[in-house]
Amino acid sequence: MNQIIKRCAWCGDDPIYQAYHDHEWGMPCHDDDQLFAMLCLEGMQAGLSWITILKKREAYYEAFDGFDAVKIAQYDSQKVDELMNNEGIIRHRLKIEAIISNAKAYLKIKQNQSFNDYVWGIVAGHQSNTPLINHPKDINDIPTQTQASQALSKQLKKDGFKFVGPTICYAYMQACGMVDDHVIDCTYKRK
C-alpha cells in the first residue's frame, strides 16, 4: 500500500522545494562551513523567496569559491564588480558585500571557538546542540521570529555580520535544524 505523502504547506508542489523540505530543512547541522554558507544564503533571501535562492544555490557556491571564508575575506572591489556581472546570482551589491563582511566576521569568531558552538550556543539555551521541536499545528502557527532569533541577530550584528535580521535568523535556525517547525501531520517531521 502506498503511503500518502504529506508535507508542510510552504513547499507546495515544486520538486526543488520538496526535496529541500524532505532532506534538509529542520535537519540539525553542526558543520562550521555549512553553517556559514547557509547564513550567507539566508541573507541573500532578504526581500525574495527562498525558492529563488535554492534555484541559484549551486551558482552561489561556484561564484563564492565554495563559500571558502578565507578566500571570500580577500575579495576586493574588482571581485565585487565581477560578481555584480554574474547572472547566476542575485546581483545586489550590498548583499555581495555582506557575504565578504560575513566571511571576515566568521573567521574572527573561529579564532576563539567553532562557529557551531557560537550559533547553537546563542540560540540554544538548551543543551547538547539539541534542536527545539515546536510541533506547530499548521503553517499559521510558525512564527517569523522569536526571542532566540532576535538574540542571534543582535549578537551576529554586534560581531560584524550583515543581512542577519531576526526574521532571516529564524529562517536560518529552521534551515539548520536549530528549530524544527514541521507541522504535526507532516510525513517528514522529525521524531
Coordinates of C-alpha atoms in Angstrom, one line a residue:
M1 CA 0.0 0.0 0.0
N2 CA 1.3 3.4 -0.9
Q3 CA 1.6 5.8 2.0
I4 CA 0.2 9.3 1.3
I5 CA 3.0 11.8 1.5
K6 CA 2.0 14.9 3.4
R7 CA 4.4 17.9 3.6
C8 CA 4.4 21.3 5.2
A9 CA 2.3 23.6 3.0
W10 CA 5.0 26.1 2.4
C11 CA 6.9 23.8 0.0
G12 CA 3.9 23.4 -2.4
D13 CA 4.5 21.1 -5.4
D14 CA 7.8 22.3 -6.7
P15 CA 10.2 19.4 -6.8
I16 CA 13.2 21.5 -5.7
Y17 CA 11.3 22.9 -2.7
Q18 CA 10.0 19.4 -1.8
A19 CA 13.5 17.9 -1.9
Y20 CA 14.8 20.7 0.3
H21 CA 11.9 20.2 2.7
D22 CA 12.3 16.4 2.8
H23 CA 16.1 16.2 3.1
E24 CA 17.5 19.4 4.6
W25 CA 15.0 21.7 6.3
G26 CA 14.9 21.1 10.0
M27 CA 17.9 18.7 9.9
P28 CA 20.4 19.7 12.6
C29 CA 23.7 21.0 11.0
H30 CA 26.9 21.2 13.1
D31 CA 29.4 21.7 10.3
D32 CA 31.0 25.2 10.7
D33 CA 31.5 25.8 7.0
Q34 CA 27.9 24.7 6.1
L35 CA 26.5 26.9 8.9
F36 CA 28.5 29.8 7.4
A37 CA 27.3 29.1 3.9
M38 CA 23.6 28.8 5.0
L39 CA 23.8 32.1 6.9
C40 CA 25.1 33.8 3.8
L41 CA 22.4 32.2 1.6
E42 CA 19.6 33.1 4.0
G43 CA 20.8 36.7 3.9
M44 CA 20.5 36.6 0.1
Q45 CA 16.9 35.7 0.5
A46 CA 16.0 39.2 2.1
G47 CA 13.1 40.6 0.0
L48 CA 12.9 37.4 -2.1
S49 CA 11.5 33.9 -1.8
W50 CA 13.7 31.0 -0.6
I51 CA 12.9 29.1 -3.8
T52 CA 14.8 31.8 -5.7
I53 CA 17.9 31.2 -3.7
L54 CA 17.5 27.4 -3.8
K55 CA 17.5 27.6 -7.6
K56 CA 20.6 29.7 -7.6
R57 CA 22.4 27.9 -4.7
E58 CA 24.8 26.0 -7.0
A59 CA 25.7 29.2 -8.8
Y60 CA 26.4 30.9 -5.4
Y61 CA 28.7 28.1 -4.4
E62 CA 30.6 28.4 -7.7
A63 CA 30.7 32.2 -7.6
F64 CA 31.9 32.4 -4.0
D65 CA 34.6 29.7 -4.1
G66 CA 32.5 27.1 -2.4
F67 CA 31.9 29.5 0.4
D68 CA 35.5 29.3 1.5
A69 CA 35.6 32.1 4.0
V70 CA 39.4 32.6 3.8
K71 CA 39.1 33.3 0.0
I72 CA 36.0 35.4 0.3
A73 CA 37.5 37.6 3.0
Q74 CA 40.2 38.6 0.5
Y75 CA 37.7 39.7 -2.2
D76 CA 38.4 43.3 -3.4
S77 CA 36.3 45.8 -5.3
Q78 CA 37.3 44.2 -8.6
K79 CA 35.9 40.9 -7.4
V80 CA 32.7 42.6 -6.3
D81 CA 32.4 44.1 -9.8
E82 CA 32.9 40.7 -11.3
L83 CA 30.2 39.2 -9.1
M84 CA 27.9 42.0 -10.0
N85 CA 28.1 40.8 -13.6
N86 CA 27.4 37.1 -12.6
E87 CA 23.9 36.4 -13.9
G88 CA 23.7 33.2 -11.9
I89 CA 23.4 35.0 -8.5
I90 CA 21.4 37.9 -7.2
R91 CA 23.3 41.0 -8.4
H92 CA 22.8 43.2 -5.3
R93 CA 26.0 45.0 -4.3
L94 CA 25.1 45.3 -0.6
K95 CA 24.3 41.6 -0.4
I96 CA 27.5 40.6 -2.2
E97 CA 29.5 42.9 0.2
A98 CA 27.6 41.3 3.1
I99 CA 29.0 37.9 2.2
I100 CA 32.5 39.4 2.3
S101 CA 31.8 41.0 5.7
N102 CA 30.3 37.8 7.0
A103 CA 33.4 35.8 5.9
K104 CA 35.6 38.2 7.9
A105 CA 33.3 38.0 10.9
Y106 CA 33.1 34.2 10.7
L107 CA 36.9 33.9 10.6
K108 CA 37.2 36.2 13.6
I109 CA 34.8 34.0 15.6
K110 CA 36.7 30.9 14.6
Q111 CA 39.8 32.2 16.2
N112 CA 38.2 31.5 19.6
Q113 CA 35.6 28.8 19.1
S114 CA 33.8 26.8 16.5
F115 CA 31.0 28.5 14.6
N116 CA 28.8 25.6 15.6
D117 CA 29.3 26.4 19.3
Y118 CA 28.9 30.1 18.7
V119 CA 25.5 30.0 16.8
W120 CA 24.0 27.0 18.7
G121 CA 25.1 28.5 22.0
I122 CA 23.3 31.7 21.3
V123 CA 20.2 30.0 20.1
A124 CA 20.1 27.1 22.3
G125 CA 19.9 27.8 25.9
H126 CA 19.2 24.1 25.6
Q127 CA 21.9 21.5 26.0
S128 CA 24.0 19.4 23.6
N129 CA 23.1 21.2 20.4
T130 CA 19.6 19.8 20.6
P131 CA 17.0 21.3 18.3
L132 CA 13.9 22.8 19.7
I133 CA 10.9 20.9 18.2
N134 CA 7.8 23.1 18.1
H135 CA 5.1 20.8 16.7
P136 CA 3.1 23.5 15.0
K137 CA -0.5 22.6 14.1
D138 CA -0.3 24.4 10.7
I139 CA 1.8 27.0 8.9
N140 CA -0.1 29.8 10.7
D141 CA 1.4 28.6 14.0
I142 CA 5.0 29.1 12.8
P143 CA 6.5 32.4 13.8
T144 CA 8.6 34.6 11.6
Q145 CA 10.9 35.4 14.5
T146 CA 11.4 34.5 18.2
Q147 CA 13.4 35.7 21.2
A148 CA 16.1 33.3 20.2
S149 CA 16.3 34.6 16.6
Q150 CA 16.3 38.2 18.0
A151 CA 19.2 37.3 20.3
L152 CA 21.1 35.6 17.4
S153 CA 20.5 38.6 15.2
K154 CA 21.7 41.0 17.9
Q155 CA 24.9 39.0 18.5
L156 CA 25.7 38.4 14.8
K157 CA 25.3 42.2 14.1
K158 CA 27.5 43.0 17.1
D159 CA 30.1 40.7 15.7
G160 CA 30.1 42.2 12.2
F161 CA 27.6 40.1 10.3
K162 CA 25.3 41.7 7.7
F163 CA 21.8 40.8 6.4
V164 CA 21.1 38.9 9.7
G165 CA 17.8 40.4 11.0
P166 CA 15.7 38.4 13.3
T167 CA 13.4 37.1 10.6
I168 CA 16.4 36.0 8.5
C169 CA 17.9 34.4 11.6
Y170 CA 14.7 32.5 12.3
A171 CA 14.7 31.1 8.8
Y172 CA 18.4 30.2 9.3
M173 CA 17.5 28.4 12.5
Q174 CA 14.9 26.4 10.7
A175 CA 17.2 25.7 7.8
C176 CA 20.0 24.4 10.0
G177 CA 17.7 22.4 12.3
M178 CA 18.2 24.6 15.4
V179 CA 14.4 24.6 15.4
D180 CA 12.1 22.1 13.8
D181 CA 8.9 23.6 12.6
H182 CA 7.5 20.7 10.6
V183 CA 3.7 20.7 11.2
I184 CA 2.2 17.9 13.2
D185 CA 0.8 15.9 10.3
C186 CA 3.9 16.3 8.0
T187 CA 5.2 12.9 6.9
Y188 CA 8.8 14.2 7.2
K189 CA 8.6 15.7 10.7
R190 CA 11.4 14.7 13.0
K191 CA 10.7 12.4 15.9

